[in-house]
Coordinates of C-alpha atoms and ligand atoms in Angstrom, one line a residue:
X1 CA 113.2 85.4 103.5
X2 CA 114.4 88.9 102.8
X3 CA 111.6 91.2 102.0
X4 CA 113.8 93.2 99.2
X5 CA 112.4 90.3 97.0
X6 CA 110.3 90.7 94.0
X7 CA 106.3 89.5 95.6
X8 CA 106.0 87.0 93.0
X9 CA 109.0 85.1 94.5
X10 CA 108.0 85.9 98.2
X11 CA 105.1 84.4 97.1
X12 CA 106.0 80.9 96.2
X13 CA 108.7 80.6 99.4
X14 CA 107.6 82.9 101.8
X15 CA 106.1 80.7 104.8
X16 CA 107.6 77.6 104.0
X17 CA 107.5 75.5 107.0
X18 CA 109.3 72.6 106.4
X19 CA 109.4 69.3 108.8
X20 CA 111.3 66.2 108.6
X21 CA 111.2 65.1 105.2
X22 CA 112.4 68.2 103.2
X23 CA 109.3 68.4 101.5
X24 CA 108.7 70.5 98.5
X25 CA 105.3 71.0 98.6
X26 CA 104.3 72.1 101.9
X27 CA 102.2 70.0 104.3
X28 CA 98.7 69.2 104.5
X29 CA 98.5 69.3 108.7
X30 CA 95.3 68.1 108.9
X31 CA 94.8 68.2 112.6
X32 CA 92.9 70.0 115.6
X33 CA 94.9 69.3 118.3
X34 CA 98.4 69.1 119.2
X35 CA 100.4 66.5 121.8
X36 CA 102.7 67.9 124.2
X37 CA 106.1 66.6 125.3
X38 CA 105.0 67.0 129.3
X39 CA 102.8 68.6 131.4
X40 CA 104.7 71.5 131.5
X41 CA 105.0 72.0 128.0
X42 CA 100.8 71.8 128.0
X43 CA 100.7 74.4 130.7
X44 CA 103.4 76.8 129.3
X45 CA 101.4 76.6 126.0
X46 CA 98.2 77.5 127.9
X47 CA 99.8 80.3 129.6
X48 CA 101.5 81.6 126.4
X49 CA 105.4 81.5 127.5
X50 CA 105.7 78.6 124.9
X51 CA 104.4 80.1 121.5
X52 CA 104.0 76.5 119.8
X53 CA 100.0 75.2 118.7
X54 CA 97.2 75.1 121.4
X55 CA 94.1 74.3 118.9
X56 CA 93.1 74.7 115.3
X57 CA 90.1 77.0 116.4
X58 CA 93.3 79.6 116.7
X59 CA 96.2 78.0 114.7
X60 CA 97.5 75.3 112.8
X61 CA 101.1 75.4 111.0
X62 CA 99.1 74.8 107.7
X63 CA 97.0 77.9 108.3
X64 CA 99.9 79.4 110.0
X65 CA 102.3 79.2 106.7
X66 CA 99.3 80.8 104.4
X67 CA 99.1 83.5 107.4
X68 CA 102.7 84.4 107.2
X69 CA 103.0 84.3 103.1
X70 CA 99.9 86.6 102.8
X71 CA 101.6 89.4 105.6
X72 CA 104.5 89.3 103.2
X73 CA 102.2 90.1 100.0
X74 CA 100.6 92.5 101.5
X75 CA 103.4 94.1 103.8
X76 CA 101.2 93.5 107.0
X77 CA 103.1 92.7 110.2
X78 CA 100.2 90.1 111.0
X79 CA 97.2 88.7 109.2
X80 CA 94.9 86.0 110.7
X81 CA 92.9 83.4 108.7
X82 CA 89.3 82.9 108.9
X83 CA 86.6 80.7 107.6
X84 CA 85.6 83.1 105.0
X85 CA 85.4 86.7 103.8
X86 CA 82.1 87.0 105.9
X87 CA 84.1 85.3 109.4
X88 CA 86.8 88.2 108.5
X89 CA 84.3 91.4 108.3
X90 CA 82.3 89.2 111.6
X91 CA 85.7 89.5 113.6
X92 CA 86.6 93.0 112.1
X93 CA 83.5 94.4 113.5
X94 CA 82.1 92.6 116.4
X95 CA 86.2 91.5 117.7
X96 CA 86.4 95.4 118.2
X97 CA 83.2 97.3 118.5
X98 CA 80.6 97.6 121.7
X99 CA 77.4 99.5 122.5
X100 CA 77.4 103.0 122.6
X101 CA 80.1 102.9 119.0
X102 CA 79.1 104.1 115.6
X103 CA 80.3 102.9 112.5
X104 CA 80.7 104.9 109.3
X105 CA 80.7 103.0 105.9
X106 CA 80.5 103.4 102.4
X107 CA 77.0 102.7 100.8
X108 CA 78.1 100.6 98.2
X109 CA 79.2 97.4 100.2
X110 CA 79.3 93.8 99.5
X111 CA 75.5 92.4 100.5
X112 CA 76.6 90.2 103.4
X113 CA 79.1 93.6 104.8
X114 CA 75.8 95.9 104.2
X115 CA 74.0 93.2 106.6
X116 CA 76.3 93.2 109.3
X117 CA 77.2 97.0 109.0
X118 CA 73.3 98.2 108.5
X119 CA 71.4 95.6 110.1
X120 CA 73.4 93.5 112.9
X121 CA 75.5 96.4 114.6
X122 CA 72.2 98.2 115.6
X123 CA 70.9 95.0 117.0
X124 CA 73.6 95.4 119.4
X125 CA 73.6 99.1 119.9
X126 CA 76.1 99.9 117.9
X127 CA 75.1 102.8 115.5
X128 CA 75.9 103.0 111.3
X129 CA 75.8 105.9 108.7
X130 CA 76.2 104.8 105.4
X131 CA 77.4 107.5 103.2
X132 CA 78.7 107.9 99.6
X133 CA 81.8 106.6 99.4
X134 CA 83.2 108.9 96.5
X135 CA 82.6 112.2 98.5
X136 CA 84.8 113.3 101.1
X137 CA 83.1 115.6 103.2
X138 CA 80.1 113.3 103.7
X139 CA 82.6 110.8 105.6
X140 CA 83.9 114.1 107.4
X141 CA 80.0 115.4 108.3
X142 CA 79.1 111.4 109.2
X143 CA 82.3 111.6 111.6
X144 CA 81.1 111.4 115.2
X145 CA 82.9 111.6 118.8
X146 CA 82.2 107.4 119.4
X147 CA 83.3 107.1 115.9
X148 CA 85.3 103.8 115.9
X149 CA 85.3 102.2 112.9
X150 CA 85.4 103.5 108.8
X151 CA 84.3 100.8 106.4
X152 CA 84.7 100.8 102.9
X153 CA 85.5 98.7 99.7
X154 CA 87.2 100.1 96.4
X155 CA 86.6 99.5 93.7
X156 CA 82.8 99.1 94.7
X157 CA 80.5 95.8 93.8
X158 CA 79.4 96.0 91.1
X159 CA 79.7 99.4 89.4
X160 CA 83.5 99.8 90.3
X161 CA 83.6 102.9 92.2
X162 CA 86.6 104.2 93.5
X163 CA 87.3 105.6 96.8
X164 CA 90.1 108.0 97.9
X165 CA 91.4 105.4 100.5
X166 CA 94.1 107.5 101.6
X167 CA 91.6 111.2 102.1
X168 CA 89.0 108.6 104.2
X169 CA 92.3 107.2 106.2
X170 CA 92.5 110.8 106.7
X171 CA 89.4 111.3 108.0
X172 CA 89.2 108.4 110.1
X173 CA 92.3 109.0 111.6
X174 CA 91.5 112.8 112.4
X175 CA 88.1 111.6 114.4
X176 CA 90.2 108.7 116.3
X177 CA 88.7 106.0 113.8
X178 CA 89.9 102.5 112.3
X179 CA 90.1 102.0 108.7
X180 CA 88.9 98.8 107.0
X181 CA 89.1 98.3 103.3
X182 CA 87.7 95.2 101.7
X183 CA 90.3 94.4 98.9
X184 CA 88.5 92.1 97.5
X185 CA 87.8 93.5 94.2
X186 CA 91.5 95.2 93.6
X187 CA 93.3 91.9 94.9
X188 CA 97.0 92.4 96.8
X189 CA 98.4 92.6 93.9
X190 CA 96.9 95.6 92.5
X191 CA 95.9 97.7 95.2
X192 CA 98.0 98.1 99.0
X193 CA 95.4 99.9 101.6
X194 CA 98.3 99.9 104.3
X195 CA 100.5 101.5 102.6
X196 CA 98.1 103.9 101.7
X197 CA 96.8 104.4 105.3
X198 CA 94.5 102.0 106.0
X199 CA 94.4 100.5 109.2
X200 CA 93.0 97.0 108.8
X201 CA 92.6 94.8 105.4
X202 CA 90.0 92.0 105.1
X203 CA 89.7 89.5 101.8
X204 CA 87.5 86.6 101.1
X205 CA 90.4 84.4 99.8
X206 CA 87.6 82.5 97.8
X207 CA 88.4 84.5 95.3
X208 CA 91.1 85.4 93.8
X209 CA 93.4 83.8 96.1
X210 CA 91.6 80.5 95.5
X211 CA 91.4 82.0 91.9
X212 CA 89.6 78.2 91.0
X213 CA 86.7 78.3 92.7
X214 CA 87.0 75.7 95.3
X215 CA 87.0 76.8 98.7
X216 CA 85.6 79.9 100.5
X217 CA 88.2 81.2 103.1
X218 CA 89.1 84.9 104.3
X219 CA 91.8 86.8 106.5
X220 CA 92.2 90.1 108.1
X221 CA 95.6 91.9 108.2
X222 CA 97.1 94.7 110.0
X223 CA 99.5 96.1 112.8
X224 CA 100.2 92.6 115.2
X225 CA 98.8 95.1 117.9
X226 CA 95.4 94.5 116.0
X227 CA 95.7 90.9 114.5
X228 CA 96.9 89.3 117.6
X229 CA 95.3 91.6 120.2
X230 CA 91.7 91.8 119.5
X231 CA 90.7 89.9 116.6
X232 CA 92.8 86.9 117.8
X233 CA 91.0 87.2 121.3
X234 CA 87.4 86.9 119.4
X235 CA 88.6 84.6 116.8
X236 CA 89.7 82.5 119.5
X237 CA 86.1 82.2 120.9
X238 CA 83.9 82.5 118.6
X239 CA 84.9 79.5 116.2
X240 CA 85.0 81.2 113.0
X241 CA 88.7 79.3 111.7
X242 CA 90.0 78.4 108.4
X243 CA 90.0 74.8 108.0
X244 CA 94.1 73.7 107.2
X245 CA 92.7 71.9 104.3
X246 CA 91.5 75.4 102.6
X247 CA 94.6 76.8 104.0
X248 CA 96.8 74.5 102.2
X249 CA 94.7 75.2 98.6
X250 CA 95.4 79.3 99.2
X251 CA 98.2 78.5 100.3
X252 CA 99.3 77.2 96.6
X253 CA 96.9 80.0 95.3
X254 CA 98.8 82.8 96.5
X255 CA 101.9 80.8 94.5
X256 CA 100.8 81.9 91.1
X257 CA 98.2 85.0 92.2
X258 CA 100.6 87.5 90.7
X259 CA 100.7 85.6 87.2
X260 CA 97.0 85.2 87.0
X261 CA 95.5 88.4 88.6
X262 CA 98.2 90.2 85.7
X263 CA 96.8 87.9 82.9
X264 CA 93.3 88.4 83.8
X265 CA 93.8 92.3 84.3
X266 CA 95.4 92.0 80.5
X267 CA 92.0 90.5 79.4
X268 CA 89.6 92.3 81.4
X269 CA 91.3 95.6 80.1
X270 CA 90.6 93.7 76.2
X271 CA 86.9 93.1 77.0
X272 CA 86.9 96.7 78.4
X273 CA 88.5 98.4 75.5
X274 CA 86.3 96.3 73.1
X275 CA 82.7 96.9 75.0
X276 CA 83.7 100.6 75.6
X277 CA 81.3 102.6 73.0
X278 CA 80.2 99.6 71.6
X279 CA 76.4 100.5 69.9
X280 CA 74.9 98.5 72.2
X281 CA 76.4 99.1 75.2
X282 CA 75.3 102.1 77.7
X283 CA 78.3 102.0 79.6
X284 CA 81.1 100.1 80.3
X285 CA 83.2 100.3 83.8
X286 CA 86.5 99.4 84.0
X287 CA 89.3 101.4 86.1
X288 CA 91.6 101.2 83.3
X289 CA 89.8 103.4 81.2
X290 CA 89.9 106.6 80.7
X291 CA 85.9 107.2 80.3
X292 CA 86.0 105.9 83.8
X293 CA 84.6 108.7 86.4
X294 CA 87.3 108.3 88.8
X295 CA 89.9 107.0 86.0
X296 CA 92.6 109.6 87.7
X297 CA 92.0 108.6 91.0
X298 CA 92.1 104.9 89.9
X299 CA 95.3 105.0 88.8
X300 CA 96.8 106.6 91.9
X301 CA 95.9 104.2 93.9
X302 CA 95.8 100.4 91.8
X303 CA 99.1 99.5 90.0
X304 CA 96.1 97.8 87.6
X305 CA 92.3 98.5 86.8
X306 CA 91.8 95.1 88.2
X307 CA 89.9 91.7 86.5
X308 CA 86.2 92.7 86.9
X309 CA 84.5 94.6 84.2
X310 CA 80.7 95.9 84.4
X311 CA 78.7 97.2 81.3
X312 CA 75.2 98.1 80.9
X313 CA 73.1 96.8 78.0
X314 CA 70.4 98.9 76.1
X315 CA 67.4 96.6 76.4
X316 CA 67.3 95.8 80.2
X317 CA 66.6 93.1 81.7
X318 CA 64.9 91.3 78.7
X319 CA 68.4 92.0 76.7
X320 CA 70.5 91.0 79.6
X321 CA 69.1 87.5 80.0
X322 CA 69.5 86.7 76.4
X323 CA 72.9 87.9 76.3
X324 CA 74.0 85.6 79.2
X325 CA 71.9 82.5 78.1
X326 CA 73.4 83.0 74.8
X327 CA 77.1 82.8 76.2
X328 CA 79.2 79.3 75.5
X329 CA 82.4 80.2 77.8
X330 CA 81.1 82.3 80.1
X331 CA 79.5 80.6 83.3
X332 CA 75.8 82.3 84.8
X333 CA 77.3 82.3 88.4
X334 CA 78.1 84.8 91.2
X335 CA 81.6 84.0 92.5
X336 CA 84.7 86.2 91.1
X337 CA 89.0 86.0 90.8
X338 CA 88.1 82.4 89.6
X339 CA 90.2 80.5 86.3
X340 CA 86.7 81.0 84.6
X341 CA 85.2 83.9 83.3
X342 CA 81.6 84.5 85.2
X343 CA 78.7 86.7 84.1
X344 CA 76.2 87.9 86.9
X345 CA 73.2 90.1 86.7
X346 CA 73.0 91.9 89.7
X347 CA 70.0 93.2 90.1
X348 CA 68.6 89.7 90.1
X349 CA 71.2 87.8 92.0
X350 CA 73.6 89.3 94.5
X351 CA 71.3 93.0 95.0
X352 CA 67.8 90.6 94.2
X353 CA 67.2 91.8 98.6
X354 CA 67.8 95.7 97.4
X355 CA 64.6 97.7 96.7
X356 CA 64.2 98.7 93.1
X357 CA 64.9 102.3 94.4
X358 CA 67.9 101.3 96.4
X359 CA 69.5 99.6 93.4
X360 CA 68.9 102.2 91.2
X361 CA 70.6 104.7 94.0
X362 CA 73.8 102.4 93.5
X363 CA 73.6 102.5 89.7
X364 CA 72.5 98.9 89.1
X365 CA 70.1 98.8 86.5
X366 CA 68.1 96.0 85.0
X367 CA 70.9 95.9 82.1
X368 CA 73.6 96.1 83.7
X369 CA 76.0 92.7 83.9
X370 CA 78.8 92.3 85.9
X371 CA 82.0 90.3 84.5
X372 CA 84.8 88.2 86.3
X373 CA 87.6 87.9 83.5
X374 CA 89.0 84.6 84.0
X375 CA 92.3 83.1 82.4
X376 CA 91.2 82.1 79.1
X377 CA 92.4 83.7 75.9
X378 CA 91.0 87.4 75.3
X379 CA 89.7 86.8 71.9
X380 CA 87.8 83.9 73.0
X381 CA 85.9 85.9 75.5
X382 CA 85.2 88.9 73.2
X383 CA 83.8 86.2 70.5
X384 CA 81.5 85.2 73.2
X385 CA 80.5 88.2 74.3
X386 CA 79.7 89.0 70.9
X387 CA 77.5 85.9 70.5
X388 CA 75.4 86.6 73.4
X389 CA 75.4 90.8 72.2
X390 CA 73.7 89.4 68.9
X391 CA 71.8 87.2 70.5
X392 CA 70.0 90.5 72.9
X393 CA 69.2 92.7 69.5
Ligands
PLP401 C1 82.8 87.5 98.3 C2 83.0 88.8 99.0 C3 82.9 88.9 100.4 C4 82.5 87.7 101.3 O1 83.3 86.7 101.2 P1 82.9 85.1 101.4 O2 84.2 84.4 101.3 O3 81.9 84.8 100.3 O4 82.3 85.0 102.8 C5 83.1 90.1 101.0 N1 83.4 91.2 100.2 C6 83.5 91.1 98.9 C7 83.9 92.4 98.1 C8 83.3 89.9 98.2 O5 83.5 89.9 96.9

């Protein structure tokens, strides 16, 4: 498949693997292990002169086909699936640090990323600095000689902060350092870290790439000197694979992830434009706007402002529980990029381990709600948010 094709049609034929029956739909390989046609076929597997399937632990043609169609979104010359987001930031750290390294990341991280960064790596002697993400020479002053690794994720979870990803790719690069960026929150579509300097990129596919909340799976890309060097030598050990069940579901996802990360951008900018100096409303986050803090740097960086919008209610906590128990399409939950749209208060849910103090540092206040705008019509969103708004005075 030539890559001067439009992504949305890479994205339904890119990776098609077809055996035997001309399928349309490609196949559900639901298996482990592999039979070879002699001995010597086994060992030339084993000693990697035959590149076929060894064992699902490190590949599968079902995970293989959603590997090679997500490379091709992205523009990554490899990408290897994993279990989930978590499995993905795992290998990205512990596939390529060792004592003795340091690790500098942003402070606003994902919880699960903060763990691993903050409270794993120094378990193993690995050091961390967490720094703000937004301010450049605070990465450069954090920059040390067994600097290894930069960490960071733009926009941020949940206040939407953006980071200059190609100034810390600068950085990073200067000091001898890897950068990782967690796309999560941009999606592929909207937002390309390589191409921007970035050195590694690592989703939880249970997202948007899912985008119907059904399976969790994840996947670092990068250079194959990375993918299939390092991470594919700890992956290979340590057990962390994407089933070829989940594979196949993404796999489908990534079919339609440029129609529905656009429609759900279209919305999310609708709620955003609506809540935006609403009486009512402290503040209201959304890349797209232009109230936004880093709206400039936003749009140099994301084709789109994205589908997650975060606005703070007057009335705290007290006013955010009675706006989301007063929601009827809106679901209480905590995942994101699904088909529905889901309302999370995050000082009680996904930050609930923070310290009052360290939430506040982060700017999540006991108002403040974070939105995943699904695929359902705007205007039947903004009359729900509207119920639950009357509903918290
Ligand atoms: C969900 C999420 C993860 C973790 O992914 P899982 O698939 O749940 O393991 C990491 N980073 C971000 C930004 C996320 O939203």
């Amino acid at each position: 498949m030539t890559d001067t094709l439009h992504p949305r049609t890479r994205m339904i034929h890119t990776g098609s693997d077809r055996r035997g029956f001309g399928e349309m739909s490609e196949a559900l390989y639901l298996t482990q292990g592999f039979a070879y046609d002699s001995a010597e076929m086994a060992e030339a597997r084993f000693d990697g002169s035959d590149p076929g399937y060894v064992y699902a632990r490190y590949g599968n043609p079902t995970v293989g086909m959603f590997e090679e169609r997500l490379a091709a979104l992205e523009g990554a010359e490899a990408c290897f699936a994993m279990a989930s987001g978590m499995a993905a930031c795992n290998a990205a750290m512990f596939g390529q640090l060792q004592a003795g390294d340091h690790v500098v990341a942003a402070r606003a991280l994902f919880g699960s990323c903060h763990y691993i960064i903050d409270t794993l790596l120094p378990r193993f002697g690995v050091s961390t600095t967490l720094v703000d993400g937004g301010d450049l020479d605070a990465w450069r002053a954090a920059m040390r000689a067994e600097t290894k690794i930069c960490f960071l994720e733009s926009p941020s979870n949940p206040t939407l902060e953006i980071i200059d990803i190609a100034g810390v790719a600068e950085i990073a690069h200067a000091g001898g350092a890897l950068l990782i960026v967690d796309n999560v929150f941009s999606t592929p579509i909207f937002q390309r870290p390589l191409a921007l300097g970035a050195d590694m990129v690592m989703y939880s596919t249970t997202k948007h790439i899912d985008g119907q909340g059904r399976c969790l799976g994840g996947a670092l890309l990068g250079s194959a000197a990375l993918i299939r060097g390092p991470i594919l030598e700890y992956m290979k050990h340590t057990g962390g694979a994407l089933s070829p069940f989940n594979a196949w579901v993404m796999l489908k996802g990534l079919e339609t992830l440029d129609l529905r990360c656009r429609a759900m951008a279209d919305s999310a900018e609708a709620v955003a434009a609506h809540l935006d100096g609403r009486a009512g409303i402290k503040r209201c986050l959304h890349p797209s706007l232009p109230s936004h803090p880093q709206h400039a740097l936003a749009m140099t960086q994301m084709e789109r402002g994205g589908t997650m919008v975060t606005f703070e209610l007057e009335g705290g906590k007290r006013a955010a529980f009675r706006f989301m128990n007063a929601l009827e399409i809106a679901k209480i939950s905590n995942n994101l990029g699904d088909a529905k749209t889901i309302m999370t208060h995050p000082s009680t849910t996904t930050h609930q381990r923070l310290s009052e103090e360290d939430r506040l540092a982060l700017g999540i206040t006991q108002g403040l709600i974070r939105c995943s705008v699904g695929l359902e019509a705007p205007q039947d969103l903004i009359a729900d948010i509207e119920r639950g708004l009357a509903a918290a005075g």
